[in-house]
Amino acid sequence: MIGLVSATAAGAAARDRLAAAWPERTRVYEGPVGDAVRAAFAECGRLVCFLATGAVVRLVAPLLDDKRTDPGVVCVDEAGRFAVSLVGGHGGGANALAREVAAVLGAEPVVTTATDAVELPGLDTLGLPVEGDVAGVTRALLDGEPVVLRAEVAWPLPPLPVTPAAAGPSPVEEGPAGERPAGGSYTIRVTDRLIEGAQAAEGAGAGEREVVLRPPSLVVGVGASRGAPVEEVFGLVTAALREAGLSAASVAELATVDAKAEEPGIVAAAGRLGVPLVTYPAEELAGVEVPHPSDAPLAAVGTPSVAEAAALLRGGELLVPKRKSERADGRPARATCAVVRRPARGRLAVVGLGPGARDLVTPRATAELRRASVLVGLDQYVDQIRDLLRPGTRILESGLGAEEERARTAVEEARRGQAVALIGSGDAGVYAMASPALAEASDDIDVVGVPGVTAALAAGAILGAPLGHDHVSISLSDLHTPWEVIERRVRAAAEADLVVTFYNPRSRGRDWQLPKALAILAGHREPATPVGVVRNASRADESSRLTTLAALDPATVDMMTVVTVGNTATREIAGRMVTPRGYRWQETPR
């Protein structure tokens, strides 16, 4: 919840605008300002104070405890010109909130965090538990000092100006735990292994000049008898992790059989670890090959293994085989567990960049570009958004005709555990890179689709409203589709009286397809049917014109052009191309 506090009429007006925009996210605090700030600070995850920064500093200073747990505080000035991230920029989410508030109020976000100023991802904002000298290593990154990345567990990270560690033994194998590797004064280590003395506090335990990032790579399978206490289940899990040299901060989930979904000891153990409890049907677990099957769980819940099978079901390396709890009174164990390291899941974002104009690149697309450590794309598209990339992004670009190679490359990089963005123009799912990429991808990577503004939509907005009723897009390029198939689709669209948008209508080597397609449509539509022609929609050299089916000269069309042919209802109205929606209720007497 976001607490809103104001002191003046102008502040209250801006406050109420924000409350109206975010009714489910905000709570207004009335009364004396000091009391309101103290109450909001205690009850909310973030605050927006419509007060002077000096006043807010004096009010919140006595309340501050730990930047990892304090709420983020944003100040908005009396005139509503600036949204200032004051406290908790990263941990409290104030930086992001300042940008959101500014977008709603039309203000300027003010963010002074050093990493944000130079577009460097904060090590404490990567979504992973972090230990060690965050401030020191961050300063080294900002100052351009050598920082080595030790990825003992591959995990998709945003671009960081680091030097990957040379191939060879991991630090765990090289020497004492916590020892820094040669080749850099500072280290970022990505590992699920314990480091001697590690504590979840900055500058302590993880080694001087070292940060440890904890990826959620471990799955703990658990089984328990009815009534097994949480102390026994939780104690078994933590002991198994500790003795195997594994960090509880890297546990992604507890897994068990459906029959134990509500077993109090297991549910409470998951709660203490702060991870979800995932359950599977007994018949699914029974199909998992395990090293230590048993008749006891088979008789009790219908599978010869619970702990090992639940941990191994989604694949991975068994690090801790089935282990039983030990009871001080010597009575039989009531809990079992097993630990598996699942392979890292890389992330592939297939991003549509829109038709070319920068303001038609969506905020979500921009966020994915900045999140990716590897960018794959057509060279001319890379040039369009190169300035949006964070420093350190690895760029893999190629020319026209290499679409399948780019798709394979993007998937391969994701399979290596990278955060990858594969870019295409318009919407990546429309005559672009999503289809070949997803044909290559399997379920071993996470895939995110980011929609974009298509050429047909951009051209339609320029022409008026040609797509107001049912419509279809057809590519006239026969490089990947036989002309016989394309022609059959054009005929079907003509007979169905659909508005048709032609992509790839004509090139120097393909000059007969567009006249042929237009002739097919002319067999079902009047010569005066409106036709819109838009070249380089939304770009600096954009041009458009409205003509008719009879008057269109195909020689004036090229590959940068979108041709939209109306249906029998399409009209030119005030110089615009309009296809009526056909609201029949408007014509029906009431």
XYZ file of C-alpha atoms in Angstrom:
590
model
C 0.000 0.000 0.000
C 1.166 3.545 -0.793
C 0.456 6.143 1.887
C -0.437 9.660 0.707
C 0.168 12.677 2.963
C -0.416 16.376 2.204
C -0.526 19.655 4.102
C -1.946 22.286 1.734
C -4.876 22.616 -0.639
C -2.595 22.347 -3.678
C -0.927 19.269 -2.215
C -4.302 17.729 -1.450
C -5.431 18.299 -5.047
C -2.377 16.471 -6.403
C -2.802 13.812 -3.730
C -6.405 13.239 -4.784
C -5.371 12.908 -8.449
C -2.973 10.158 -7.472
C -5.565 8.472 -5.259
C -8.089 8.531 -8.114
C -5.552 7.031 -10.507
C -4.553 4.256 -8.076
C -7.621 3.566 -5.911
C -6.539 0.015 -5.030
C -2.921 0.939 -4.278
C -3.196 4.061 -2.141
C -4.453 5.186 1.232
C -4.928 8.837 2.175
C -3.737 9.888 5.651
C -5.516 12.921 7.080
C -4.898 14.931 10.244
C -1.756 16.634 11.555
C 1.104 16.080 9.137
C 3.515 14.626 11.701
C 0.991 12.080 12.887
C 0.007 11.222 9.301
C 3.616 10.616 8.234
C 4.339 8.445 11.274
C 1.211 6.364 10.709
C 1.846 5.937 7.000
C 5.498 5.042 7.640
C 4.446 2.289 10.030
C 1.603 0.896 7.930
C 2.635 1.275 4.262
C 5.352 -0.111 2.041
C 5.845 3.276 0.324
C 4.905 6.918 0.931
C 4.234 9.912 -1.258
C 4.437 13.168 0.696
C 3.150 16.329 -0.946
C 5.491 18.423 1.201
C 8.850 20.158 1.028
C 11.790 17.745 1.129
C 13.233 19.476 4.206
C 10.016 18.954 6.114
C 9.865 15.295 5.151
C 13.519 14.761 6.101
C 12.833 16.077 9.598
C 9.686 13.980 9.936
C 11.081 10.628 8.759
C 14.623 10.885 10.164
C 13.666 9.539 13.614
C 11.747 6.705 11.975
C 14.553 5.323 9.803
C 15.927 1.935 10.806
C 17.356 -0.133 7.913
C 17.372 0.766 4.241
C 16.475 -2.829 3.348
C 13.232 -2.673 5.319
C 12.294 1.020 5.536
C 9.494 2.120 3.191
C 10.450 4.179 0.166
C 9.570 7.869 0.413
C 8.811 10.204 -2.500
C 8.287 13.970 -2.148
C 6.175 16.053 -4.531
C 6.570 19.818 -4.437
C 3.731 22.309 -4.001
C 3.496 23.053 -7.743
C 3.591 19.371 -8.701
C 6.674 19.882 -10.877
C 8.970 17.286 -9.348
C 8.642 13.811 -7.817
C 11.762 13.335 -5.701
C 12.982 9.901 -4.604
C 14.059 10.791 -1.071
C 14.516 7.570 0.928
C 14.699 3.896 -0.053
C 15.461 4.363 -3.733
C 16.216 0.697 -4.349
C 15.155 -1.360 -1.341
C 12.045 0.703 -0.681
C 11.110 1.118 -4.327
C 11.166 4.930 -4.198
C 13.018 5.330 -7.508
C 10.406 3.381 -9.431
C 7.604 5.077 -7.512
C 8.976 8.545 -8.334
C 8.801 7.693 -12.028
C 5.272 6.351 -11.692
C 4.078 9.393 -9.756
C 5.685 11.713 -12.280
C 3.908 9.933 -15.132
C 0.510 10.395 -13.467
C 1.013 14.020 -12.411
C 2.991 15.208 -15.428
C 5.979 15.927 -13.181
C 9.709 15.363 -13.560
C 11.104 12.376 -11.646
C 14.207 13.219 -9.626
C 16.382 10.182 -8.909
C 19.854 10.744 -7.534
C 20.954 7.151 -6.887
C 24.358 6.805 -8.556
C 23.618 3.533 -10.328
C 20.388 4.898 -11.804
C 22.164 8.055 -12.956
C 24.625 6.045 -15.074
C 22.102 3.344 -16.035
C 23.840 0.627 -14.033
C 21.591 -2.067 -12.499
C 21.759 -1.895 -8.722
C 23.092 -5.134 -7.260
C 20.292 -4.979 -4.692
C 17.612 -4.582 -7.395
C 18.226 -7.768 -9.383
C 15.502 -9.728 -7.626
C 18.000 -12.080 -5.953
C 19.007 -12.278 -2.295
C 22.308 -10.432 -1.951
C 25.067 -10.688 0.651
C 28.332 -8.911 1.185
C 29.930 -5.610 0.321
C 27.189 -4.210 -1.919
C 28.299 -0.606 -1.447
C 31.983 -1.334 -2.085
C 31.459 -3.437 -5.193
C 28.915 -0.951 -6.525
C 31.439 1.869 -6.095
C 33.990 -0.228 -8.000
C 31.543 -0.708 -10.861
C 30.796 3.017 -10.910
C 34.488 3.918 -10.851
C 35.399 1.473 -13.602
C 37.611 -0.661 -11.370
C 38.115 -4.352 -12.287
C 35.229 -6.528 -11.113
C 35.172 -10.259 -11.809
C 31.903 -12.159 -12.280
C 32.050 -15.689 -10.865
C 28.900 -17.464 -12.053
C 29.065 -20.854 -10.370
C 25.381 -21.178 -11.239
C 24.305 -19.760 -14.590
C 21.482 -17.274 -14.137
C 19.955 -14.616 -16.381
C 21.309 -11.256 -15.201
C 21.110 -7.802 -16.767
C 24.287 -6.382 -18.329
C 27.013 -5.556 -15.813
C 30.423 -4.005 -16.634
C 32.329 -7.020 -15.340
C 34.931 -9.487 -16.536
C 33.704 -13.090 -16.625
C 35.954 -15.406 -14.636
C 38.272 -17.566 -16.710
C 37.260 -21.169 -17.236
C 38.543 -23.496 -14.572
C 37.813 -24.573 -11.010
C 35.266 -22.609 -9.063
C 36.362 -20.627 -6.005
C 34.887 -23.386 -3.857
C 37.385 -25.798 -5.410
C 40.352 -23.404 -5.471
C 40.833 -22.739 -1.827
C 39.244 -21.716 1.452
C 35.641 -20.649 1.277
C 35.338 -16.925 0.764
C 38.753 -16.567 -0.877
C 38.671 -14.063 -3.738
C 39.768 -15.292 -7.167
C 42.760 -13.799 -8.896
C 42.250 -11.355 -11.746
C 40.258 -8.623 -9.981
C 40.146 -6.745 -6.726
C 36.356 -7.046 -6.563
C 34.084 -10.019 -7.162
C 30.433 -10.663 -7.881
C 29.703 -14.299 -7.196
C 26.528 -16.058 -8.322
C 26.250 -19.201 -6.251
C 23.889 -21.324 -4.210
C 26.760 -22.560 -2.012
C 27.493 -21.389 1.495
C 30.423 -19.082 1.955
C 32.187 -19.299 5.268
C 30.794 -16.810 7.723
C 28.370 -15.358 5.178
C 25.756 -13.089 6.665
C 22.944 -11.275 4.960
C 24.418 -7.875 5.762
C 26.450 -5.504 3.674
C 30.163 -5.668 4.132
C 30.076 -8.756 6.339
C 30.769 -12.412 5.854
C 30.866 -12.768 2.078
C 34.435 -11.544 1.906
C 35.752 -7.998 1.690
C 35.133 -6.459 -1.742
C 32.795 -9.299 -2.644
C 29.075 -9.570 -3.322
C 27.230 -12.881 -3.405
C 24.009 -13.193 -5.392
C 21.783 -16.136 -4.487
C 19.866 -17.557 -7.469
C 16.729 -19.622 -6.668
C 18.309 -22.786 -8.011
C 17.527 -25.338 -5.283
C 14.399 -27.425 -4.853
C 13.863 -29.321 -1.605
C 11.608 -32.353 -1.753
C 9.972 -33.197 1.569
C 7.902 -36.010 2.979
C 6.440 -36.287 6.447
C 4.267 -38.508 8.555
C 0.945 -37.136 9.708
C 1.463 -34.733 12.562
C 5.207 -34.275 12.068
C 6.034 -30.983 13.860
C 7.445 -28.037 11.965
C 10.575 -28.104 14.132
C 11.407 -31.587 12.854
C 10.674 -30.799 9.181
C 12.344 -27.388 9.191
C 15.301 -28.644 11.229
C 15.856 -31.520 8.802
C 15.786 -29.223 5.759
C 18.139 -26.614 7.202
C 20.565 -29.253 8.478
C 20.622 -31.007 5.106
C 21.366 -27.741 3.321
C 24.013 -26.652 5.817
C 25.865 -29.972 5.804
C 25.847 -30.035 1.993
C 27.295 -26.526 1.920
C 24.173 -25.037 0.349
C 22.482 -21.732 1.128
C 18.858 -21.653 2.257
C 18.593 -18.304 0.431
C 18.773 -20.221 -2.872
C 15.831 -22.501 -2.118
C 13.148 -21.784 -4.719
C 10.427 -24.067 -3.357
C 9.507 -27.006 -1.188
C 7.925 -29.868 -3.118
C 5.852 -32.795 -1.919
C 2.964 -35.082 -2.825
C -0.615 -33.775 -3.129
C -1.682 -35.803 -0.109
C 0.631 -33.662 2.055
C -0.487 -30.308 0.657
C -2.044 -29.308 3.976
C 0.289 -31.126 6.352
C 0.904 -28.432 9.024
C 4.580 -29.199 9.587
C 5.398 -29.023 5.871
C 3.297 -25.918 5.266
C 4.894 -24.134 8.220
C 8.408 -25.149 7.122
C 7.800 -23.578 3.721
C 6.587 -20.460 5.493
C 9.699 -20.252 7.647
C 11.879 -20.572 4.550
C 9.764 -17.985 2.762
C 9.193 -20.184 -0.300
C 6.096 -21.658 -1.950
C 4.971 -25.229 -1.340
C 4.493 -27.088 -4.640
C 2.624 -30.400 -4.732
C 2.320 -33.168 -7.316
C -0.056 -36.118 -7.782
C 1.215 -39.436 -6.441
C 0.923 -41.090 -9.844
C 3.185 -38.425 -11.356
C 5.796 -38.902 -8.630
C 5.599 -42.683 -9.038
C 6.909 -42.291 -12.586
C 10.140 -40.609 -11.458
C 13.181 -42.862 -11.245
C 14.879 -42.349 -7.860
C 17.900 -43.936 -6.149
C 16.099 -44.754 -2.904
C 12.514 -45.977 -3.402
C 10.631 -47.296 -0.384
C 7.573 -49.394 0.319
C 6.424 -47.154 3.185
C 5.385 -44.110 1.107
C 4.004 -46.434 -1.564
C 1.608 -47.889 0.968
C 0.822 -44.532 2.564
C 0.343 -42.172 -0.405
C 0.719 -44.291 -3.553
C 4.287 -43.545 -4.672
C 7.570 -45.287 -3.748
C 9.237 -41.913 -3.285
C 8.069 -38.511 -2.102
C 11.115 -36.396 -1.204
C 13.450 -37.488 -4.008
C 10.719 -37.775 -6.638
C 9.205 -34.373 -5.831
C 12.624 -32.723 -5.994
C 13.610 -34.478 -9.243
C 10.297 -34.269 -11.088
C 11.225 -31.159 -13.111
C 14.785 -32.331 -13.690
C 18.109 -31.382 -12.172
C 21.070 -32.732 -10.224
C 20.463 -34.612 -6.989
C 22.795 -32.928 -4.479
C 21.371 -34.436 -1.288
C 19.792 -37.912 -1.589
C 16.893 -38.843 0.645
C 17.692 -38.082 4.238
C 15.656 -38.814 7.360
C 15.200 -36.632 10.385
C 16.761 -37.611 13.701
C 14.766 -37.473 16.900
C 16.336 -36.901 20.291
C 14.235 -39.683 21.836
C 15.496 -42.238 19.296
C 12.020 -42.900 17.912
C 11.438 -43.392 14.157
C 11.907 -40.384 11.887
C 8.778 -38.525 10.814
C 10.277 -36.465 7.988
C 12.463 -36.954 4.912
C 14.020 -34.505 2.473
C 16.159 -34.393 -0.665
C 17.784 -31.449 -2.449
C 18.097 -30.931 -6.195
C 19.804 -28.176 -8.162
C 17.682 -27.426 -11.175
C 19.377 -26.230 -14.332
C 19.287 -22.486 -14.821
C 16.413 -21.282 -16.955
C 17.514 -18.621 -19.338
C 15.093 -15.899 -20.381
C 14.175 -15.016 -23.945
C 12.150 -11.838 -24.499
C 10.819 -11.538 -28.058
C 10.371 -7.796 -28.437
C 8.373 -5.851 -31.008
C 9.878 -2.408 -31.626
C 6.905 -0.932 -33.442
C 6.942 0.615 -36.919
C 9.960 2.856 -36.381
C 9.034 5.959 -34.377
C 10.709 6.082 -30.980
C 7.510 7.124 -29.213
C 5.828 3.969 -30.512
C 8.359 1.746 -28.742
C 6.354 0.651 -25.698
C 7.614 1.130 -22.132
C 7.534 -2.648 -21.711
C 9.759 -3.092 -24.754
C 12.203 -0.522 -23.364
C 12.279 -2.302 -20.015
C 13.066 -5.643 -21.680
C 15.840 -4.086 -23.764
C 17.430 -2.702 -20.617
C 17.027 -5.992 -18.786
C 18.739 -8.112 -21.451
C 22.435 -8.928 -21.227
C 22.368 -10.245 -24.823
C 20.585 -8.552 -27.733
C 19.967 -10.407 -31.001
C 18.579 -8.628 -34.024
C 18.719 -7.335 -37.566
C 21.477 -4.748 -37.822
C 19.198 -1.903 -38.932
C 16.798 -2.558 -36.053
C 19.684 -2.678 -33.564
C 20.755 0.772 -34.777
C 17.270 2.124 -33.980
C 17.444 1.236 -30.287
C 21.177 1.025 -29.550
C 20.968 4.039 -27.236
C 18.334 2.288 -25.078
C 20.695 -0.544 -24.148
C 22.597 -0.594 -20.901
C 26.397 -0.473 -21.037
C 27.828 -3.972 -21.263
C 24.998 -5.452 -23.348
C 26.428 -8.000 -25.785
C 25.030 -7.341 -29.267
C 24.704 -10.127 -31.856
C 23.502 -8.523 -35.081
C 23.198 -9.797 -38.639
C 21.753 -8.716 -41.985
C 18.675 -9.493 -44.013
C 18.051 -13.133 -44.803
C 19.496 -14.483 -41.543
C 16.189 -14.716 -39.645
C 16.422 -18.406 -38.791
C 20.038 -18.024 -37.725
C 19.091 -15.152 -35.406
C 16.279 -17.223 -33.912
C 18.632 -20.146 -33.249
C 21.258 -17.852 -31.765
C 18.782 -16.225 -29.399
C 17.480 -19.581 -28.157
C 21.019 -20.964 -27.723
C 22.041 -17.936 -25.661
C 18.971 -18.336 -23.467
C 19.789 -22.007 -22.963
C 23.165 -20.899 -21.603
C 21.293 -19.109 -18.831
C 21.441 -15.625 -20.344
C 18.797 -12.888 -20.354
C 18.209 -12.422 -24.080
C 16.152 -9.954 -26.105
C 15.346 -10.892 -29.700
C 14.031 -7.860 -31.550
C 11.807 -7.397 -34.578
C 9.931 -4.512 -36.123
C 6.237 -3.915 -35.558
C 4.903 -6.747 -33.441
C 7.422 -9.570 -33.134
C 4.625 -12.091 -33.679
C 3.475 -10.627 -37.004
C 5.767 -11.553 -39.918
C 8.683 -11.224 -37.523
C 10.936 -13.149 -35.154
C 8.545 -14.731 -32.648
C 7.496 -17.578 -34.919
C 10.983 -18.865 -35.865
C 12.233 -18.368 -32.311
C 9.396 -20.316 -30.700
C 9.790 -23.047 -33.308
C 13.365 -23.469 -31.983
C 12.592 -23.063 -28.287
C 11.560 -25.865 -25.951
C 10.320 -25.752 -22.372
C 13.840 -25.457 -20.936
C 13.803 -21.643 -21.173
C 11.372 -18.925 -20.138
C 9.890 -17.011 -23.077
C 8.259 -13.595 -22.781
C 6.427 -11.926 -25.650
C 6.383 -8.122 -25.802
C 3.735 -6.812 -28.220
C 4.439 -3.933 -30.538
C 2.526 -1.606 -32.854
C 2.268 -3.348 -36.234
C 2.755 -1.705 -39.613
C -0.911 -2.351 -40.414
C -2.021 -0.522 -37.274
C 0.380 2.374 -37.822
C -0.735 2.717 -41.447
C -4.380 2.418 -40.434
C -4.033 5.286 -37.950
C -2.512 7.463 -40.671
C -5.226 6.632 -43.215
C -8.147 7.030 -40.812
C -10.082 3.943 -39.752
C -9.772 1.390 -42.558
C -9.671 -1.549 -40.120
C -12.940 -0.621 -38.405
C -14.505 -3.975 -39.255
C -13.174 -7.479 -39.987
C -9.834 -7.439 -41.732
C -6.911 -9.638 -42.674
C -3.177 -9.176 -43.279
C -1.500 -11.095 -46.117
C 2.168 -11.086 -47.071
C 2.757 -11.202 -50.816
C 6.317 -12.466 -50.423
C 6.629 -15.952 -51.880
C 10.139 -16.482 -50.498
C 8.759 -18.686 -47.704
C 5.205 -19.366 -48.900
C 4.296 -20.783 -52.347
C 2.366 -18.332 -54.494
C -0.446 -20.855 -54.914
C -1.080 -20.671 -51.167
C -0.918 -16.866 -51.132
C -3.315 -16.636 -54.069
C -5.798 -18.946 -52.361
C -5.752 -16.722 -49.280
C -6.279 -13.563 -51.338
C -9.262 -15.169 -53.084
C -10.752 -16.214 -49.751
C -10.374 -12.680 -48.396
C -11.950 -11.245 -51.543
C -14.928 -13.588 -51.375
C -15.367 -12.927 -47.637
C -15.410 -9.151 -48.228
C -12.595 -8.544 -45.741
C -10.463 -5.409 -45.664
C -7.020 -6.576 -46.776
C -3.637 -5.186 -45.728
C -0.775 -6.345 -47.943
C 2.659 -6.686 -46.384
C 5.799 -7.072 -48.552
C 3.743 -6.011 -51.578
C 6.446 -5.482 -54.210
C 10.196 -5.552 -54.666
C 12.499 -5.260 -57.657
C 12.623 -9.031 -57.956
C 8.899 -9.551 -57.273
C 6.932 -7.120 -59.412
C 3.959 -9.218 -60.562
C 2.421 -10.433 -57.286
C 0.738 -7.166 -56.292
C -0.997 -6.631 -59.675
C -2.194 -10.243 -59.541
C -3.572 -9.808 -55.998
C -5.298 -6.541 -56.903
C -6.891 -8.193 -59.929
C -8.327 -10.920 -57.694
C -9.855 -8.320 -55.374
C -11.174 -6.341 -58.362
C -13.263 -9.355 -59.300
C -15.287 -8.865 -56.094
C -15.136 -5.075 -55.502
C -15.978 -1.896 -57.331
C -13.212 0.030 -59.135
C -13.822 2.971 -56.774
C -13.052 0.906 -53.657
C -10.738 3.043 -51.470
C -7.104 1.919 -51.208
C -4.627 3.399 -48.735
C -0.898 3.407 -49.470
C 1.515 4.243 -46.639
C 5.281 4.197 -46.948
C 7.583 4.187 -43.880
C 4.701 4.600 -41.462
C 5.654 6.685 -38.400
C 9.192 7.384 -39.646
C 10.721 10.710 -40.595
C 10.178 10.139 -44.332
C 6.612 8.878 -43.931
C 4.281 9.373 -46.906
C 0.697 8.337 -47.507
C -2.012 8.720 -50.081
C -5.560 7.597 -50.667
C -6.463 6.195 -54.077
C -8.816 3.593 -55.531
C -8.568 0.000 -56.616
C -8.715 1.035 -60.275
C -6.285 3.940 -59.979
C -3.510 2.351 -57.899
C -0.264 2.034 -59.855
C 1.668 -0.950 -58.445
C 4.916 0.557 -59.728
C 4.657 3.231 -56.999
C 4.790 0.579 -54.254
C 7.896 -0.989 -52.693
C 8.868 -3.189 -49.741
C 8.646 -0.271 -47.301
C 4.989 0.221 -48.187
C 1.791 -1.126 -46.671
C -1.232 -1.322 -48.999
C -4.710 -1.456 -47.433
C -7.640 -2.317 -49.700
C -11.111 -1.558 -48.347
C -14.145 -3.837 -48.472
C -17.482 -3.059 -50.121
C -18.489 -0.835 -47.181
C -15.275 1.202 -46.967
C -15.676 4.880 -47.811
C -13.581 8.014 -48.166
C -14.936 10.558 -45.693
C -13.319 14.007 -45.433
C -10.140 12.664 -46.990
C -9.939 9.700 -44.640
C -10.406 5.994 -45.305
C -13.206 4.634 -43.108
C -14.698 1.154 -42.823
C -17.980 1.399 -40.842
C -18.196 -0.893 -37.848
C -21.803 -1.724 -38.729
C -23.562 -1.172 -35.416
C -26.962 -2.490 -36.412
C -28.557 -1.442 -33.133
C -28.035 2.176 -34.227
C -30.438 1.623 -37.122
C -33.032 -0.333 -35.134
C -35.975 1.718 -33.806
C -36.329 1.532 -30.057
